[in-house]
mmCIF file of C-alpha atoms in Angstrom:
data_model
loop_
_atom_site.group_PDB
_atom_site.id
_atom_site.type_symbol
_atom_site.label_atom_id
_atom_site.label_comp_id
_atom_site.label_asym_id
_atom_site.label_seq_id
_atom_site.Cartn_x
_atom_site.Cartn_y
_atom_site.Cartn_z
ATOM 1 C CA MET G 164 11.524 13.248 5.057
ATOM 2 C CA SER G 165 14.586 11.403 6.406
ATOM 3 C CA THR G 166 16.220 9.245 3.603
ATOM 4 C CA THR G 167 18.349 7.084 5.768
ATOM 5 C CA THR G 168 17.618 3.441 6.616
ATOM 6 C CA THR G 169 19.676 2.159 9.530
ATOM 7 C CA ARG G 170 19.962 -1.434 10.448
ATOM 8 C CA ALA G 171 16.751 -2.685 12.672
ATOM 9 C CA ALA G 172 17.471 -2.999 16.462
ATOM 10 C CA THR G 173 17.447 -6.843 17.258
ATOM 11 C CA ASN G 174 16.831 -8.372 20.666
ATOM 12 C CA ASN G 175 16.543 -11.937 22.287
ATOM 13 C CA THR G 176 13.003 -12.651 21.860
ATOM 14 C CA GLY G 177 13.045 -13.762 18.189
ATOM 15 C CA THR G 178 11.732 -10.354 16.862
ATOM 16 C CA SER G 179 13.573 -6.967 15.769
ATOM 17 C CA LYS G 180 12.174 -3.629 16.289
ATOM 18 C CA MET G 181 12.041 -1.710 12.951
ATOM 19 C CA ASN G 182 10.268 0.814 10.926
ATOM 20 C CA SER G 183 8.402 0.014 7.619
ATOM 21 C CA LEU G 184 11.412 1.112 5.419
ATOM 22 C CA GLN G 185 13.800 -1.227 7.443
ATOM 23 C CA ALA G 186 11.170 -4.028 6.972
ATOM 24 C CA VAL G 187 11.161 -3.359 3.138
ATOM 25 C CA ASN G 188 15.022 -3.683 3.111
ATOM 26 C CA ALA G 189 14.655 -6.909 5.308
ATOM 27 C CA ALA G 190 12.101 -8.463 2.932
ATOM 28 C CA LEU G 191 14.361 -7.646 -0.111
ATOM 29 C CA HIS G 192 17.267 -9.262 1.778
ATOM 30 C CA GLN G 193 15.164 -12.234 2.439
ATOM 31 C CA ALA G 194 13.867 -12.890 -0.882
ATOM 32 C CA MET G 195 17.109 -12.325 -2.678
ATOM 33 C CA ALA G 196 18.850 -14.563 -0.498
ATOM 34 C CA ALA G 197 16.173 -17.414 -1.105
ATOM 35 C CA ASP G 198 15.898 -16.921 -4.895
ATOM 36 C CA ASP G 199 18.835 -15.831 -7.075
ATOM 37 C CA LYS G 200 15.909 -14.927 -9.574
ATOM 38 C CA VAL G 201 14.968 -12.030 -7.500
ATOM 39 C CA LEU G 202 16.502 -8.796 -9.167
ATOM 40 C CA VAL G 203 15.984 -5.143 -7.956
ATOM 41 C CA LEU G 204 16.315 -2.487 -10.312
ATOM 42 C CA GLY G 205 15.638 1.444 -10.025
ATOM 43 C CA GLU G 206 16.994 4.905 -9.843
ATOM 44 C CA ASP G 207 20.099 5.302 -7.452
ATOM 45 C CA ILE G 208 19.283 2.032 -5.609
ATOM 46 C CA ALA G 209 22.757 0.612 -5.584
ATOM 47 C CA ASP G 210 25.546 1.486 -2.973
ATOM 48 C CA PRO G 211 27.092 3.806 -2.704
ATOM 49 C CA GLU G 212 24.437 6.160 -3.837
ATOM 50 C CA GLY G 213 22.362 5.279 -0.661
ATOM 51 C CA GLY G 214 19.657 2.984 -1.586
ATOM 52 C CA GLY G 215 17.160 4.931 -3.318
ATOM 53 C CA VAL G 216 15.131 7.648 -2.190
ATOM 54 C CA THR G 217 14.420 6.503 1.109
ATOM 55 C CA GLY G 218 17.532 4.130 1.420
ATOM 56 C CA ALA G 219 15.147 1.232 1.521
ATOM 57 C CA THR G 220 17.479 -0.897 -0.787
ATOM 58 C CA ALA G 221 20.791 0.020 1.057
ATOM 59 C CA GLY G 222 23.228 -2.663 1.246
ATOM 60 C CA LEU G 223 21.538 -4.930 -1.325
ATOM 61 C CA SER G 224 23.995 -4.223 -4.148
ATOM 62 C CA THR G 225 26.980 -4.882 -1.602
ATOM 63 C CA LYS G 226 25.753 -8.089 -0.702
ATOM 64 C CA PHE G 227 24.119 -9.530 -3.855
ATOM 65 C CA GLY G 228 26.024 -7.657 -6.691
ATOM 66 C CA GLY G 229 25.582 -5.302 -9.308
ATOM 67 C CA GLU G 230 24.379 -7.811 -11.699
ATOM 68 C CA ARG G 231 21.319 -8.199 -9.546
ATOM 69 C CA VAL G 232 20.778 -4.695 -8.045
ATOM 70 C CA ARG G 233 20.953 -2.297 -10.926
ATOM 71 C CA SER G 234 20.767 1.513 -10.590
ATOM 72 C CA THR G 235 19.048 2.811 -13.635
ATOM 73 C CA PRO G 236 18.776 6.208 -15.819
ATOM 74 C CA ILE G 237 15.950 8.477 -15.116
ATOM 75 C CA SER G 238 13.435 6.585 -17.217
ATOM 76 C CA GLU G 239 10.443 5.108 -15.641
ATOM 77 C CA GLN G 240 9.325 3.456 -19.075
ATOM 78 C CA ALA G 241 12.762 1.827 -19.375
ATOM 79 C CA ILE G 242 12.672 0.573 -15.656
ATOM 80 C CA ILE G 243 9.296 -1.122 -16.090
ATOM 81 C CA GLY G 244 10.125 -2.177 -19.582
ATOM 82 C CA ALA G 245 13.194 -3.858 -18.377
ATOM 83 C CA ALA G 246 11.447 -5.281 -15.471
ATOM 84 C CA ILE G 247 8.632 -6.905 -18.034
ATOM 85 C CA GLY G 248 11.441 -8.388 -20.039
ATOM 86 C CA ALA G 249 13.309 -9.915 -17.239
ATOM 87 C CA ALA G 250 9.878 -11.435 -15.923
ATOM 88 C CA LEU G 251 9.222 -12.960 -19.202
ATOM 89 C CA ALA G 252 12.715 -14.408 -19.052
ATOM 90 C CA GLY G 253 11.978 -16.116 -15.847
ATOM 91 C CA TYR G 254 13.075 -13.650 -13.344
ATOM 92 C CA LYS G 255 11.213 -11.832 -10.595
ATOM 93 C CA PRO G 256 12.131 -8.292 -10.639
ATOM 94 C CA VAL G 257 11.372 -5.624 -8.045
ATOM 95 C CA ALA G 258 11.432 -2.315 -9.822
ATOM 96 C CA GLU G 259 11.362 0.726 -7.692
ATOM 97 C CA ILE G 260 9.547 4.002 -9.231
ATOM 98 C CA MET G 261 10.703 6.722 -7.025
ATOM 99 C CA LEU G 262 7.305 8.397 -6.547
ATOM 100 C CA MET G 263 3.713 6.893 -7.318
ATOM 101 C CA ASN G 264 3.129 10.077 -9.449
ATOM 102 C CA PHE G 265 6.114 9.066 -11.752
ATOM 103 C CA THR G 266 4.358 5.766 -12.445
ATOM 104 C CA THR G 267 2.278 7.460 -14.815
ATOM 105 C CA VAL G 268 5.245 8.099 -17.277
ATOM 106 C CA ALA G 269 5.135 4.232 -17.491
ATOM 107 C CA MET G 270 1.290 3.779 -17.774
ATOM 108 C CA ASP G 271 1.421 2.075 -21.161
ATOM 109 C CA MET G 272 4.033 -0.465 -20.043
ATOM 110 C CA ILE G 273 1.933 -1.255 -16.921
ATOM 111 C CA PHE G 274 -1.403 -1.236 -18.220
ATOM 112 C CA ASN G 275 -0.921 -2.529 -21.847
ATOM 113 C CA HIS G 276 1.867 -4.878 -21.150
ATOM 114 C CA ALA G 277 2.537 -6.102 -17.592
ATOM 115 C CA ALA G 278 -1.244 -6.269 -16.698
ATOM 116 C CA LYS G 279 -2.462 -8.010 -20.048
ATOM 117 C CA LEU G 280 0.371 -10.351 -21.148
ATOM 118 C CA ARG G 281 -1.054 -13.452 -19.233
ATOM 119 C CA PHE G 282 -4.456 -12.786 -20.853
ATOM 120 C CA MET G 283 -3.094 -12.001 -24.256
ATOM 121 C CA SER G 284 -0.806 -15.180 -24.169
ATOM 122 C CA GLY G 285 -3.765 -17.306 -23.440
ATOM 123 C CA GLY G 286 -2.384 -18.119 -20.007
ATOM 124 C CA GLN G 287 1.062 -19.247 -21.464
ATOM 125 C CA THR G 288 3.247 -16.498 -19.822
ATOM 126 C CA SER G 289 2.811 -14.477 -16.584
ATOM 127 C CA VAL G 290 4.666 -11.144 -15.678
ATOM 128 C CA PRO G 291 5.860 -11.754 -11.874
ATOM 129 C CA ILE G 292 7.035 -8.224 -11.413
ATOM 130 C CA THR G 293 6.602 -5.997 -8.274
ATOM 131 C CA ILE G 294 6.609 -2.220 -8.595
ATOM 132 C CA ARG G 295 7.522 -0.537 -5.267
ATOM 133 C CA THR G 296 6.456 3.142 -5.181
ATOM 134 C CA LEU G 297 6.420 5.962 -2.666
ATOM 135 C CA THR G 298 3.468 8.674 -2.146
ATOM 136 C CA GLY G 299 1.530 10.134 0.487
ATOM 137 C CA ALA G 300 0.706 13.713 1.786
ATOM 138 C CA GLY G 301 1.950 15.331 4.878
ATOM 139 C CA TRP G 302 5.491 15.874 3.994
ATOM 140 C CA GLN G 303 5.035 19.193 1.691
ATOM 141 C CA THR G 304 6.188 17.172 -1.320
ATOM 142 C CA ALA G 305 3.131 18.890 -3.275
ATOM 143 C CA GLY G 306 0.994 17.983 -6.130
ATOM 144 C CA GLN G 307 3.193 16.122 -8.633
ATOM 145 C CA HIS G 308 4.769 13.844 -5.644
ATOM 146 C CA ALA G 309 2.278 12.863 -3.264
ATOM 147 C CA ASP G 310 -0.961 11.526 -4.997
ATOM 148 C CA HIS G 311 -2.536 8.227 -3.793
ATOM 149 C CA LEU G 312 -3.458 6.480 -7.185
ATOM 150 C CA GLU G 313 -4.381 3.051 -5.895
ATOM 151 C CA GLY G 314 -8.020 3.348 -7.696
ATOM 152 C CA TRP G 315 -6.286 3.961 -10.963
ATOM 153 C CA TYR G 316 -4.588 0.512 -10.607
ATOM 154 C CA ALA G 317 -7.171 -1.318 -9.101
ATOM 155 C CA HIS G 318 -9.489 -0.525 -11.988
ATOM 156 C CA ALA G 319 -7.075 -2.651 -14.403
ATOM 157 C CA ALA G 320 -7.581 -6.254 -14.757
ATOM 158 C CA GLY G 321 -4.378 -8.316 -14.060
ATOM 159 C CA ILE G 322 -2.689 -6.091 -11.475
ATOM 160 C CA LYS G 323 -2.571 -6.611 -7.591
ATOM 161 C CA VAL G 324 -2.590 -3.457 -5.630
ATOM 162 C CA VAL G 325 -1.062 -3.754 -1.984
ATOM 163 C CA ALA G 326 -1.040 -0.905 0.422
ATOM 164 C CA PRO G 327 0.491 -2.001 3.972
ATOM 165 C CA SER G 328 0.285 0.346 7.110
ATOM 166 C CA ASN G 329 2.659 -1.245 9.526
ATOM 167 C CA PRO G 330 6.436 -2.782 9.429
ATOM 168 C CA VAL G 331 5.088 -6.393 9.895
ATOM 169 C CA ASP G 332 2.648 -6.044 6.842
ATOM 170 C CA TYR G 333 5.399 -4.159 4.960
ATOM 171 C CA LYS G 334 7.626 -7.261 5.142
ATOM 172 C CA GLY G 335 5.048 -10.058 4.831
ATOM 173 C CA LEU G 336 3.146 -8.415 2.200
ATOM 174 C CA LEU G 337 6.379 -7.547 -0.032
ATOM 175 C CA LEU G 338 7.369 -11.092 0.328
ATOM 176 C CA SER G 339 4.168 -12.283 -1.217
ATOM 177 C CA CYS G 340 4.021 -9.684 -4.069
ATOM 178 C CA ILE G 341 7.801 -10.838 -4.945
ATOM 179 C CA ASP G 342 6.512 -14.494 -5.095
ATOM 180 C CA ASP G 343 3.376 -13.818 -6.962
ATOM 181 C CA PRO G 344 3.197 -14.712 -10.799
ATOM 182 C CA ASP G 345 1.199 -11.450 -11.633
ATOM 183 C CA PRO G 346 2.296 -7.808 -11.452
ATOM 184 C CA CYS G 347 1.789 -6.094 -8.076
ATOM 185 C CA ILE G 348 1.683 -2.497 -7.220
ATOM 186 C CA PHE G 349 3.252 -2.243 -3.775
ATOM 187 C CA ILE G 350 2.528 1.282 -2.189
ATOM 188 C CA GLU G 351 4.728 2.664 0.463
ATOM 189 C CA SER G 352 2.989 5.718 1.982
ATOM 190 C CA ALA G 353 4.876 8.309 3.731
ATOM 191 C CA GLY G 354 2.710 8.457 6.683
ATOM 192 C CA SER G 355 3.393 4.813 7.723
ATOM 193 C CA LEU G 356 6.865 4.588 6.967
ATOM 194 C CA PHE G 357 8.411 5.634 10.293
ATOM 195 C CA VAL G 358 6.377 4.032 12.926
ATOM 196 C CA PRO G 359 8.115 1.330 14.578
ATOM 197 C CA ALA G 360 7.153 -2.174 15.549
ATOM 198 C CA GLU G 361 8.368 -5.418 16.600
ATOM 199 C CA VAL G 362 8.610 -7.834 13.419
ATOM 200 C CA PRO G 363 9.396 -11.465 13.865
ATOM 201 C CA ASP G 364 12.646 -12.654 12.652
ATOM 202 C CA ASP G 365 11.266 -15.309 10.939
ATOM 203 C CA GLN G 366 8.220 -13.311 9.174
ATOM 204 C CA GLY G 367 7.129 -15.031 5.984
ATOM 205 C CA PRO G 368 4.659 -14.070 3.428
ATOM 206 C CA ILE G 369 1.243 -12.566 4.232
ATOM 207 C CA PRO G 370 -1.430 -13.693 1.911
ATOM 208 C CA LEU G 371 -2.488 -11.035 -0.723
ATOM 209 C CA GLY G 372 -6.328 -10.221 -0.492
ATOM 210 C CA LYS G 373 -6.723 -10.792 3.007
ATOM 211 C CA ALA G 374 -7.613 -7.968 5.424
ATOM 212 C CA ARG G 375 -6.476 -7.637 9.174
ATOM 213 C CA ILE G 376 -8.870 -6.681 11.922
ATOM 214 C CA VAL G 377 -6.909 -4.257 13.831
ATOM 215 C CA GLN G 378 -9.640 -3.845 16.693
ATOM 216 C CA GLU G 379 -12.998 -5.944 17.095
ATOM 217 C CA GLY G 380 -16.188 -4.074 17.942
ATOM 218 C CA SER G 381 -20.016 -4.153 17.627
ATOM 219 C CA ASP G 382 -21.411 -0.694 16.705
ATOM 220 C CA LEU G 383 -19.502 0.329 13.741
ATOM 221 C CA THR G 384 -17.177 -0.825 10.927
ATOM 222 C CA ILE G 385 -14.330 1.323 9.798
ATOM 223 C CA VAL G 386 -12.336 0.126 6.576
ATOM 224 C CA THR G 387 -9.124 1.802 5.675
ATOM 225 C CA TRP G 388 -5.532 0.981 4.678
ATOM 226 C CA SER G 389 -1.985 2.512 4.250
ATOM 227 C CA SER G 390 -1.536 5.785 6.125
ATOM 228 C CA GLN G 391 -5.028 6.248 6.818
ATOM 229 C CA THR G 392 -4.966 3.199 9.053
ATOM 230 C CA VAL G 393 -2.314 4.999 11.172
ATOM 231 C CA ARG G 394 -4.762 7.907 11.332
ATOM 232 C CA ALA G 395 -7.646 5.676 12.278
ATOM 233 C CA GLN G 396 -5.802 4.214 15.177
ATOM 234 C CA MET G 397 -5.146 7.831 16.434
ATOM 235 C CA ALA G 398 -8.978 8.379 16.519
ATOM 236 C CA LEU G 399 -9.670 4.966 18.357
ATOM 237 C CA PRO G 400 -9.212 6.489 21.780
ATOM 238 C CA ALA G 401 -11.639 9.396 21.341
ATOM 239 C CA MET G 402 -14.263 7.039 19.780
ATOM 240 C CA ALA G 403 -13.935 4.785 22.654
ATOM 241 C CA GLU G 404 -14.649 7.750 24.846
ATOM 242 C CA ALA G 405 -17.536 8.888 23.105
ATOM 243 C CA GLY G 406 -18.713 5.056 23.928
ATOM 244 C CA LEU G 407 -18.401 3.785 20.321
ATOM 245 C CA SER G 408 -17.569 0.010 19.945
ATOM 246 C CA VAL G 409 -15.335 0.262 16.812
ATOM 247 C CA GLU G 410 -14.506 -2.509 14.328
ATOM 248 C CA LEU G 411 -11.313 -1.301 12.377
ATOM 249 C CA ILE G 412 -10.479 -3.211 9.424
ATOM 250 C CA ASP G 413 -7.151 -2.691 7.604
ATOM 251 C CA LEU G 414 -7.615 -3.840 4.144
ATOM 252 C CA ARG G 415 -4.054 -4.324 3.100
ATOM 253 C CA THR G 416 -4.677 -5.349 -0.445
ATOM 254 C CA ILE G 417 -6.864 -2.968 -2.579
ATOM 255 C CA SER G 418 -7.208 -5.356 -5.484
ATOM 256 C CA PRO G 419 -8.428 -7.920 -4.787
ATOM 257 C CA TRP G 420 -10.117 -6.622 -1.831
ATOM 258 C CA ASP G 421 -11.113 -8.827 1.196
ATOM 259 C CA ARG G 422 -15.141 -8.531 0.623
ATOM 260 C CA GLU G 423 -15.773 -11.535 2.915
ATOM 261 C CA THR G 424 -14.072 -10.059 5.856
ATOM 262 C CA VAL G 425 -15.809 -6.604 5.210
ATOM 263 C CA LEU G 426 -19.285 -7.999 4.514
ATOM 264 C CA ALA G 427 -19.081 -10.092 7.794
ATOM 265 C CA SER G 428 -18.159 -7.031 9.838
ATOM 266 C CA VAL G 429 -20.707 -4.879 8.538
ATOM 267 C CA ARG G 430 -23.393 -7.746 8.871
ATOM 268 C CA LYS G 431 -22.413 -7.577 12.573
ATOM 269 C CA THR G 432 -22.222 -3.813 13.200
ATOM 270 C CA GLY G 433 -24.787 -2.407 10.681
ATOM 271 C CA ARG G 434 -22.800 0.444 9.945
ATOM 272 C CA LEU G 435 -19.880 1.364 7.598
ATOM 273 C CA LEU G 436 -17.441 4.045 7.398
ATOM 274 C CA VAL G 437 -14.599 3.926 4.597
ATOM 275 C CA ALA G 438 -11.615 6.417 4.895
ATOM 276 C CA HIS G 439 -8.706 6.838 2.398
ATOM 277 C CA GLU G 440 -6.005 9.189 1.600
ATOM 278 C CA ALA G 441 -6.996 9.017 -1.905
ATOM 279 C CA VAL G 442 -9.291 11.543 -3.514
ATOM 280 C CA ARG G 443 -12.980 10.707 -2.534
ATOM 281 C CA ASP G 444 -14.507 11.126 -5.967
ATOM 282 C CA PHE G 445 -14.492 7.836 -7.616
ATOM 283 C CA GLY G 446 -12.052 6.414 -5.224
ATOM 284 C CA PRO G 447 -11.939 2.637 -4.065
ATOM 285 C CA GLY G 448 -14.127 3.675 -1.114
ATOM 286 C CA ALA G 449 -17.055 3.929 -3.672
ATOM 287 C CA GLU G 450 -16.578 0.305 -4.793
ATOM 288 C CA ILE G 451 -16.479 -1.059 -1.143
ATOM 289 C CA ALA G 452 -19.525 1.243 -0.147
ATOM 290 C CA ALA G 453 -21.489 0.117 -3.325
ATOM 291 C CA THR G 454 -20.718 -3.463 -2.871
ATOM 292 C CA VAL G 455 -21.835 -3.352 0.937
ATOM 293 C CA SER G 456 -25.094 -1.378 -0.103
ATOM 294 C CA GLU G 457 -25.881 -4.037 -2.566
ATOM 295 C CA GLU G 458 -25.061 -7.105 -0.609
ATOM 296 C CA LEU G 459 -26.379 -5.834 2.839
ATOM 297 C CA PHE G 460 -28.999 -3.184 2.142
ATOM 298 C CA GLY G 461 -31.596 -4.906 4.407
ATOM 299 C CA VAL G 462 -28.948 -5.084 7.416
ATOM 300 C CA LEU G 463 -27.685 -1.479 7.344
ATOM 301 C CA LYS G 464 -28.809 0.770 10.060
ATOM 302 C CA ALA G 465 -27.474 3.864 8.519
ATOM 303 C CA PRO G 466 -26.249 4.930 4.904
ATOM 304 C CA VAL G 467 -22.581 4.043 4.280
ATOM 305 C CA ARG G 468 -20.243 7.137 4.719
ATOM 306 C CA ARG G 469 -16.920 7.961 2.879
ATOM 307 C CA LEU G 470 -14.016 10.132 3.799
ATOM 308 C CA GLY G 471 -11.404 11.067 1.253
ATOM 309 C CA ALA G 472 -9.344 13.743 -0.040
ATOM 310 C CA PRO G 473 -10.867 16.460 -1.924
ATOM 311 C CA LYS G 474 -10.787 16.664 -5.838
ATOM 312 C CA CYS G 475 -7.552 18.693 -5.994
ATOM 313 C CA PRO G 476 -3.992 18.405 -6.305
ATOM 314 C CA VAL G 477 -2.161 17.853 -3.113
ATOM 315 C CA PRO G 478 -1.195 21.379 -1.583
ATOM 316 C CA PHE G 479 2.339 22.477 -0.805
ATOM 317 C CA ALA G 480 1.478 25.012 1.972
ATOM 318 C CA LYS G 481 1.287 23.074 5.327
ATOM 319 C CA VAL G 482 -2.256 24.447 6.383
ATOM 320 C CA LEU G 483 -3.630 23.621 3.278
ATOM 321 C CA GLU G 484 -2.064 20.063 3.118
ATOM 322 C CA ASP G 485 -3.392 19.354 6.618
ATOM 323 C CA ALA G 486 -6.799 20.286 5.484
ATOM 324 C CA TYR G 487 -6.478 18.006 2.381
ATOM 325 C CA ILE G 488 -5.643 14.945 4.443
ATOM 326 C CA VAL G 489 -8.486 13.052 6.303
ATOM 327 C CA GLN G 490 -7.651 13.612 9.902
ATOM 328 C CA PRO G 491 -8.526 11.722 12.989
ATOM 329 C CA ASP G 492 -10.793 14.105 14.392
ATOM 330 C CA GLN G 493 -12.945 13.915 10.922
ATOM 331 C CA MET G 494 -13.093 10.146 11.424
ATOM 332 C CA VAL G 495 -14.471 10.570 14.947
ATOM 333 C CA ALA G 496 -17.118 13.070 13.632
ATOM 334 C CA ALA G 497 -18.059 10.731 10.993
ATOM 335 C CA ALA G 498 -18.535 7.948 13.368
ATOM 336 C CA GLN G 499 -20.531 9.921 15.764
ATOM 337 C CA THR G 500 -22.735 10.928 12.780
ATOM 338 C CA LEU G 501 -23.169 7.463 11.423
ATOM 339 C CA MET G 502 -24.283 6.439 15.241
ATOM 340 C CA GLY G 503 -26.954 9.255 15.284
#
């Protein structure tokens, strides 16, 4: 995986072509310029080290100074603990945890402190921290570096869980996370990082908890998010060739998830496929499937289907890693099965 973030290509149309890492960098620049209470901290994020493992914070310390952009020791507990303390003191810290698997080292800080302080203070205080973290299979980073753990965090009250799939959403949703009064986990999935798109130069915050309808259709609803949205879009041409009219929904926010948009779509199509890179067993797709089954039992034309990773560590061997990921052809086959 490349770890260099270069400047986005600009043009005269009011947009800039950039990938998702560049969109993160643009969002951080924009947020820090607009509010001097926004801080960034994490391992090797300051210049000249290179702006973190992906280069997403490159240039920030040069522009905003070492007081607001802090490279930290290799201690996830210290990073999150310092971010919580800064948030309680009135700042808006953005903490980078290099990889999502490493957030487990700071689980006590995240679950027992960041997520619960608003509740335990009777609403007298909030913890406006954003935790940016990288994950995702497909790059042979193996079992301790690539798990999609959004289901863990979605299970905790008090945390918003955000998983964008494209540069526009990376920028807009990150801006919303930074401005949110509660803790947000912002998942940067490897399979979505390098797909370029035109991003409006004036792109502002995108509301959390609102899904995006990527494509409208009438036969079948597919709900997905993060890198799996990219794979779902790759599957759409084959589905169209098979005569399927597919409505594709990019959930964008896992918690809170956009029940209204999903239910409205399934009410129209009568069929639902949920696909995610996270492990299928007890995954977020189970909650969505259960809700749709409870709310729309009399409308469904077929049982809800779920696709997800098998219950095992992410393999290192490329052939096994490819089998671990839900591939576009699996989504096509599942859609055809749903249609009978």
